[in-house]
Coordinates of C-alpha atoms and ligand atoms in Angstrom, one line a residue:
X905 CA 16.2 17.4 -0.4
X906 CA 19.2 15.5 -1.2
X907 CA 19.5 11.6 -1.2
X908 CA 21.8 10.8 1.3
X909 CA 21.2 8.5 3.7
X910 CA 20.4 10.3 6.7
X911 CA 17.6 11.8 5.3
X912 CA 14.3 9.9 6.0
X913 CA 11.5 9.0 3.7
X914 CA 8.6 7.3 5.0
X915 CA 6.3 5.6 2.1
X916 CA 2.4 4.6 2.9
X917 CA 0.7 2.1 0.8
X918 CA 4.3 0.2 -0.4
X919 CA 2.8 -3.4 -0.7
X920 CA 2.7 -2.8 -4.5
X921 CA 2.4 -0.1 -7.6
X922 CA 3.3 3.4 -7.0
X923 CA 4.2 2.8 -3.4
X924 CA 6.3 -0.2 -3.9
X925 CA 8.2 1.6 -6.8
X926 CA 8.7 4.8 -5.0
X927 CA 10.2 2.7 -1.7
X928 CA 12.6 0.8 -4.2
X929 CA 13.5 4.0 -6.2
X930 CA 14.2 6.2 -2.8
X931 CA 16.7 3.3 -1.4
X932 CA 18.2 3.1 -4.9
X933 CA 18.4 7.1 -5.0
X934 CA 20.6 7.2 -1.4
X935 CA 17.5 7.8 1.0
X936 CA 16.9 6.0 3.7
X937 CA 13.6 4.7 2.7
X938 CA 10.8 3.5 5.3
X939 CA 7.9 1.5 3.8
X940 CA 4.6 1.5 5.6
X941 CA 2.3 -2.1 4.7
X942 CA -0.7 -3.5 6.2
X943 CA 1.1 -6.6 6.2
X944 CA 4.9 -6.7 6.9
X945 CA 4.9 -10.4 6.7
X946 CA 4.3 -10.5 2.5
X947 CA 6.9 -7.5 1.7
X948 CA 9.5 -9.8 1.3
X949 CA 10.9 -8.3 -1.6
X950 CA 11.1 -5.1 0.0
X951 CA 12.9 -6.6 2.8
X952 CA 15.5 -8.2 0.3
X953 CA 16.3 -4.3 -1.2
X954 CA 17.5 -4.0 2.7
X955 CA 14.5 -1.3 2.7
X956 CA 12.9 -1.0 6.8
X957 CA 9.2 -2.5 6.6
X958 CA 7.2 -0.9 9.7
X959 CA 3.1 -1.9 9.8
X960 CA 1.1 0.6 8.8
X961 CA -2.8 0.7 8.3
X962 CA -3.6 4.8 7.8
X963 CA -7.0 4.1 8.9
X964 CA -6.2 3.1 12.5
X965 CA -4.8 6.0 14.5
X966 CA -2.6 3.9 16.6
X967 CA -1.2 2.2 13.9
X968 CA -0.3 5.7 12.3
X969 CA 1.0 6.6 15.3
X970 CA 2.8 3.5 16.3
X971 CA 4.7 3.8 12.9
X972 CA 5.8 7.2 12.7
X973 CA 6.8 7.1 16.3
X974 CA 9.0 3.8 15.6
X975 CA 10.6 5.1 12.1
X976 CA 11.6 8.8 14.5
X977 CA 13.0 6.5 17.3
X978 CA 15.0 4.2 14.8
X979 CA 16.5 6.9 12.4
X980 CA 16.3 9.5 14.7
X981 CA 14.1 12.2 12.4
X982 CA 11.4 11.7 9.2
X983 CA 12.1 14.4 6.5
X984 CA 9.6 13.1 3.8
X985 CA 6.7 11.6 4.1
X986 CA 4.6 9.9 0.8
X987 CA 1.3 9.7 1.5
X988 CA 0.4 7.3 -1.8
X989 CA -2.2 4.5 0.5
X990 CA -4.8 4.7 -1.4
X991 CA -8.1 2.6 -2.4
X992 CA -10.2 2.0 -5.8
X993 CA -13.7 3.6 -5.5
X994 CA -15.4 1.7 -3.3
X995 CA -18.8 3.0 -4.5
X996 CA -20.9 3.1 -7.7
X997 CA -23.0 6.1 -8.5
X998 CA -23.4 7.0 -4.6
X999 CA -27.6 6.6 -4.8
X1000 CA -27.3 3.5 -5.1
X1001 CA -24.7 2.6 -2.9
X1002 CA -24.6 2.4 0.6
X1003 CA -23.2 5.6 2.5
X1004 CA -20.7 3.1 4.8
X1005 CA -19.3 1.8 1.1
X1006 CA -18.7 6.2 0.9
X1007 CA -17.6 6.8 4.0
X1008 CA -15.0 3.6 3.6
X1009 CA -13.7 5.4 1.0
X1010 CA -13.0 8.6 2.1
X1011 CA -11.1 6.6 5.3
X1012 CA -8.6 5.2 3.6
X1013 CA -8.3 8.1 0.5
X1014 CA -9.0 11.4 2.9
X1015 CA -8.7 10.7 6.5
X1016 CA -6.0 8.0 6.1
X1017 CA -3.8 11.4 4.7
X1018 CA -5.7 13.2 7.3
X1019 CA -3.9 11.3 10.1
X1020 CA -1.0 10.3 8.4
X1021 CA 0.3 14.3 7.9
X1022 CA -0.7 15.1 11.5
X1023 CA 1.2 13.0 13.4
X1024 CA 4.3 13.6 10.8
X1025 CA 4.0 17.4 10.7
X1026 CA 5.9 17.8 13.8
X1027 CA 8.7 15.7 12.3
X1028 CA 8.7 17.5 9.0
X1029 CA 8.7 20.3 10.6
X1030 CA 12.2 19.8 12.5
X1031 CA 13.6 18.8 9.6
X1032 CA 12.1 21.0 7.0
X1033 CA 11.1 18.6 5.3
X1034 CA 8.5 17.9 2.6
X1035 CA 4.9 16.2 2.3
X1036 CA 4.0 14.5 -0.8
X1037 CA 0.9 13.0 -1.6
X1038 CA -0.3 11.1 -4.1
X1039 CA -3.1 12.7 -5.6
X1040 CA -5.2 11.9 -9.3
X1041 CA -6.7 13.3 -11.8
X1042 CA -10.1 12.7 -10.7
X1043 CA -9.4 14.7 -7.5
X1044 CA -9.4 17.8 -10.1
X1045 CA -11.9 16.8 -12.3
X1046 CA -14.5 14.5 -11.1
X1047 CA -15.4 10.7 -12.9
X1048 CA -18.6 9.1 -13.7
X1049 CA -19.3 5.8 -11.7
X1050 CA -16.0 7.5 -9.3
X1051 CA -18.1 9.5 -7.2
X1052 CA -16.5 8.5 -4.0
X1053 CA -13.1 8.5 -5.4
X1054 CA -13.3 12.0 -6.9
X1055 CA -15.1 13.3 -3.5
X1056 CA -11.9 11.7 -1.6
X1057 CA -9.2 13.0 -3.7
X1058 CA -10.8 16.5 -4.0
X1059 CA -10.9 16.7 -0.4
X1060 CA -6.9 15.7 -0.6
X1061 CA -6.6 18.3 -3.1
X1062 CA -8.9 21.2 -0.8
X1063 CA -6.9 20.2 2.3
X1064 CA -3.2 19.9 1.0
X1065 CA -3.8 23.2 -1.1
X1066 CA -5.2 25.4 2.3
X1067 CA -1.9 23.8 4.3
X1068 CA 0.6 24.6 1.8
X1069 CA 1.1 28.2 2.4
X1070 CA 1.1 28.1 6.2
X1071 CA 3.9 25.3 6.3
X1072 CA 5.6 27.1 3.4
X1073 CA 6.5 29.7 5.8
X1074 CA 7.7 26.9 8.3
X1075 CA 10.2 25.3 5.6
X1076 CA 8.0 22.7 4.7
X1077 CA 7.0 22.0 1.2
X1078 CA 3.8 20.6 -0.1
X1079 CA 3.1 18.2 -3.0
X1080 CA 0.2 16.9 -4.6
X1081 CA 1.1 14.7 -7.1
X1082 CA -1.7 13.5 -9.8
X1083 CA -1.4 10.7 -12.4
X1084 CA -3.8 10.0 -14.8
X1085 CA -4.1 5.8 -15.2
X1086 CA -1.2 3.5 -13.7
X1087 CA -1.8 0.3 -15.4
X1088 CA 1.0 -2.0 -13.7
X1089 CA -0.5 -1.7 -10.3
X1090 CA -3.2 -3.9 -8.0
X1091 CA -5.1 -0.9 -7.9
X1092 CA -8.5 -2.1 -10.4
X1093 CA -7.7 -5.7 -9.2
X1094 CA -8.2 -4.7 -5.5
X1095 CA -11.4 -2.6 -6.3
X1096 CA -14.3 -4.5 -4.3
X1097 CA -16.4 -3.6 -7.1
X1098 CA -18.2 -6.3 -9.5
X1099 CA -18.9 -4.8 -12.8
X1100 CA -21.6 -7.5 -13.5
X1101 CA -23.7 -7.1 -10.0
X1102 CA -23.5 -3.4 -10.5
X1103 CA -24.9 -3.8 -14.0
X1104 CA -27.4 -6.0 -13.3
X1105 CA -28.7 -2.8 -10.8
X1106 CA -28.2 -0.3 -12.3
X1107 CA -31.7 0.6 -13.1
X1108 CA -32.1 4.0 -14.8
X1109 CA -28.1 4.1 -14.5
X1110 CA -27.8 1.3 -16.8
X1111 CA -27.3 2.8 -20.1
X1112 CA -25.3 5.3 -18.4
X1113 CA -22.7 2.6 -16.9
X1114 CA -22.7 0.3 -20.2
X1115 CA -21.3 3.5 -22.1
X1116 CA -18.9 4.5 -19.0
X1117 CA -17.6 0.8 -19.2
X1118 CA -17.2 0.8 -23.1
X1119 CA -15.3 4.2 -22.6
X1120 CA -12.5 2.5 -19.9
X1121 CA -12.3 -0.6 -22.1
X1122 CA -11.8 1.5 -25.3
X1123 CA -9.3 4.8 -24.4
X1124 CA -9.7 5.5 -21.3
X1125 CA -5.9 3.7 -20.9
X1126 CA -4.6 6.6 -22.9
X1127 CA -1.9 8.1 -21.4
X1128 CA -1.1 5.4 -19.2
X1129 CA 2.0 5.0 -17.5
X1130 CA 3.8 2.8 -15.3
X1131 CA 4.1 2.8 -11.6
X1132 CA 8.0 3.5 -12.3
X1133 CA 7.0 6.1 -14.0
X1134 CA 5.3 8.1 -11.5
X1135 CA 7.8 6.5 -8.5
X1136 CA 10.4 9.0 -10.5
X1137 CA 8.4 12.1 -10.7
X1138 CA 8.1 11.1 -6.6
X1139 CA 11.9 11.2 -6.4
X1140 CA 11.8 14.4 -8.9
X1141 CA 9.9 16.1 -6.2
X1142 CA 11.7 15.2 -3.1
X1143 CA 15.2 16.5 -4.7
X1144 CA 13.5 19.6 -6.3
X1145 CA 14.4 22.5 -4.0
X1146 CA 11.0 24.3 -4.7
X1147 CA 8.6 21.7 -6.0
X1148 CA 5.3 22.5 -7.6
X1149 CA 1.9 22.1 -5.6
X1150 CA 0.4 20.3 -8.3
X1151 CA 2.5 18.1 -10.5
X1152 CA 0.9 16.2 -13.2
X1153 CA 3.2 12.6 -13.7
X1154 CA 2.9 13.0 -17.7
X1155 CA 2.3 15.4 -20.4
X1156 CA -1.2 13.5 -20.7
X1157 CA -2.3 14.2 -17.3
X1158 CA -1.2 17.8 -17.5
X1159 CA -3.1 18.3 -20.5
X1160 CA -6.3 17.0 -18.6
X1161 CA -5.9 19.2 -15.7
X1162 CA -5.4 22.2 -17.9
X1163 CA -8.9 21.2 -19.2
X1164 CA -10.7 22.9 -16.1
X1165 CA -7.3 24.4 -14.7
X1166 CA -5.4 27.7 -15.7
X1167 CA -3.4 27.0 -12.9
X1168 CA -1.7 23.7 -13.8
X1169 CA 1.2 23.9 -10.9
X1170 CA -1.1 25.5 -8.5
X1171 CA 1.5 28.1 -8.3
X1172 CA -1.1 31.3 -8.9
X1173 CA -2.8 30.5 -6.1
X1174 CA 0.2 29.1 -3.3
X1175 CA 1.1 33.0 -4.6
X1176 CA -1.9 34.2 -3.7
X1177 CA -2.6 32.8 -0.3
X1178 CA 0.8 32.8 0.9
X1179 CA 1.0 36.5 0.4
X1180 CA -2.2 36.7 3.2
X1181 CA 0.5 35.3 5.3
X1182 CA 3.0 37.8 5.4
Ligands
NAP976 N1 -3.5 3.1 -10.6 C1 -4.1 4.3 -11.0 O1 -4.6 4.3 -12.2 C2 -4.0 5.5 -10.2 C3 -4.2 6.7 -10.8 C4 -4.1 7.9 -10.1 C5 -3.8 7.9 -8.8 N2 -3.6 6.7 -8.2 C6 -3.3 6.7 -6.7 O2 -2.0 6.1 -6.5 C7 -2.0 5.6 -5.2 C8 -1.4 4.2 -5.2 O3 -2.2 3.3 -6.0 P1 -1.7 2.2 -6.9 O4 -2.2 2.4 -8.3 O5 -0.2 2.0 -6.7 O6 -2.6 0.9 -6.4 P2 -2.2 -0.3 -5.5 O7 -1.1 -1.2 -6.1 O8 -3.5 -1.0 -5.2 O9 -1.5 0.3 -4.2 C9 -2.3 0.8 -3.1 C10 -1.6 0.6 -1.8 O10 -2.4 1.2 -0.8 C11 -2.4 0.3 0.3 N3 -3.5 0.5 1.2 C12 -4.9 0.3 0.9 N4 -5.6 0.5 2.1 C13 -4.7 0.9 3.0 C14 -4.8 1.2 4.4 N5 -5.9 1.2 5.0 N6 -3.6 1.5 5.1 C15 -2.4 1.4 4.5 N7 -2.3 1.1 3.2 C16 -3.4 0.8 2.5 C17 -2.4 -1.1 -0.4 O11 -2.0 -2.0 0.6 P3 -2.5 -3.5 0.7 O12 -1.6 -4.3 -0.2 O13 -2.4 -3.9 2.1 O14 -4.0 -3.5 0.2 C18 -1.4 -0.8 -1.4 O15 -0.1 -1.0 -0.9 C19 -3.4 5.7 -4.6 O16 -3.5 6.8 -3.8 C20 -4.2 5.9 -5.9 O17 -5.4 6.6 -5.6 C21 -3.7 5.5 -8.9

């Protein structure tokens, strides 16, 4: 896709981090860059860049509708759309938490991609288009203490790689891309959870979670990046005329995926399936 500005990139989630950076970077490449926040009223900065701020909560169906409807009726077509809305785990080891804490998750990280894709697929369709979603890590291999999260972005990562091949052969390219930590973002800082309270219960858990929390205090920021960072692999993808399924944001991250995957890319298997297409 090139970055001109007729061509249409709508980001979820741009309030801050990842989605805030890929907004700013897509104006700045040439795109005509849509940013999609719970609350248009504090995305003043993004209004200063001259970027179009539409509401957007991917958990509330009219609200997904509402804004993909408005940003086709303004610009007149959507040829990208970054799903990157996404929410810390919401959930400690899931037997002791409650299943609506679960199921919040999964709203926001699984069914808030869910119902953003369907009501742009028809758009991205017309235009060829692509659909990039910001995966992690822990949707391949799954985190202690991250339950929920993992669960969600697995489910990303099951649904996006099944779609793939059938919109392949409509024009329409699929990315999931996965980033191991982002530091600069207000992703930890937004997490509801409180490391002290969840201690403090953690009955037979509780050596468990002491050593889990020593490990994320002591390394687990190795290979971190910056929300820049993974804003340009974004950017790399929408102008790459055949992007990966999979695309790791950083040496680091693909050297974690390759620890469970042979199939870093995901480009054995789009092979595979596609061909029971044809
Ligand atoms: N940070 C990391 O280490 C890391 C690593 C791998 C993957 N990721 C993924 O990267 C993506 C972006 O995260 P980030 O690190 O940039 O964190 P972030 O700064 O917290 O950004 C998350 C964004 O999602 C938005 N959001 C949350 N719930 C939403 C909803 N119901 N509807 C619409 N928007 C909603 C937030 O909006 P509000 O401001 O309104 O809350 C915010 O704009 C997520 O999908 C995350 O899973 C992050």
């Amino acid at each position: 896709m090139k970055p001109v500005p007729d061509a249409v990139v709508l980001v979820t989630g741009a309030s801050s981090g990842i989605g805030l950076a890929t907004a700013v970077a897509a104006a700045r490449a040439g795109f005509t860059a849509v940013a999609g926040v719970r609350d248009p009223a504090g995305a003043t900065a993004l209004r200063e860049t001259g970027i179009d701020v539409r509401k957007l909560d991917v958990t509330d169906a009219a609200s997904v509708a509402a804004c993909v409807e408005g940003v086709v009726a303004t610009h007149g077509r959507l040829d990208a759309l970054v799903n990157n809305a996404g929410v810390a785990s919401a959930a400690f080891t899931l037997e002791l938490s409650s299943i609506d804490a679960v199921r919040a998750s999964l709203e926001v990280n699984f069914f808030g991609v869910l119902t953003m894709t369907r009501a742009a697929l028809p758009h991205l369709r017309a235009a060829r288009g692509r659909l990039i979603t910001v995966g992690s890590v822990r949707g391949v291999i799954g985190q202690p203490f991250n339950e929920a999260y993992s669960a969600a972005k697995f489910a990303v990562e099951g649904y996006l790689e099944g779609l793939a091949p059938t919109l392949a052969q409509l024009g329409v390219a699929v990315s999931v891309v996965e980033p191991a930590a982002v530091l600069d973002t207000s992703f930890v800082a937004s997490s509801p959870l409180d490391p002290a309270a969840l201690l403090a219960g953690a009955g037979p858990y509780e050596a468990a979670f002491r050593a889990y929390r020593g490990f994320v205090a002591g390394g687990a920021v190795e290979g971190a990046q910056t929300a820049a960072e993974v804003a340009a692999v974004i950017l790399a993808a929408l102008a790459d005329p055949a992007p990966p399924f999979r695309i790791p944001t950083s040496a680091y991250a693909a050297a974690y995926l390759a620890r469970k995957l042979s199939d870093v890319d995901g480009g054995g298997v789009q092979d595979l399936t596609r061909s029971w297409l044809t």
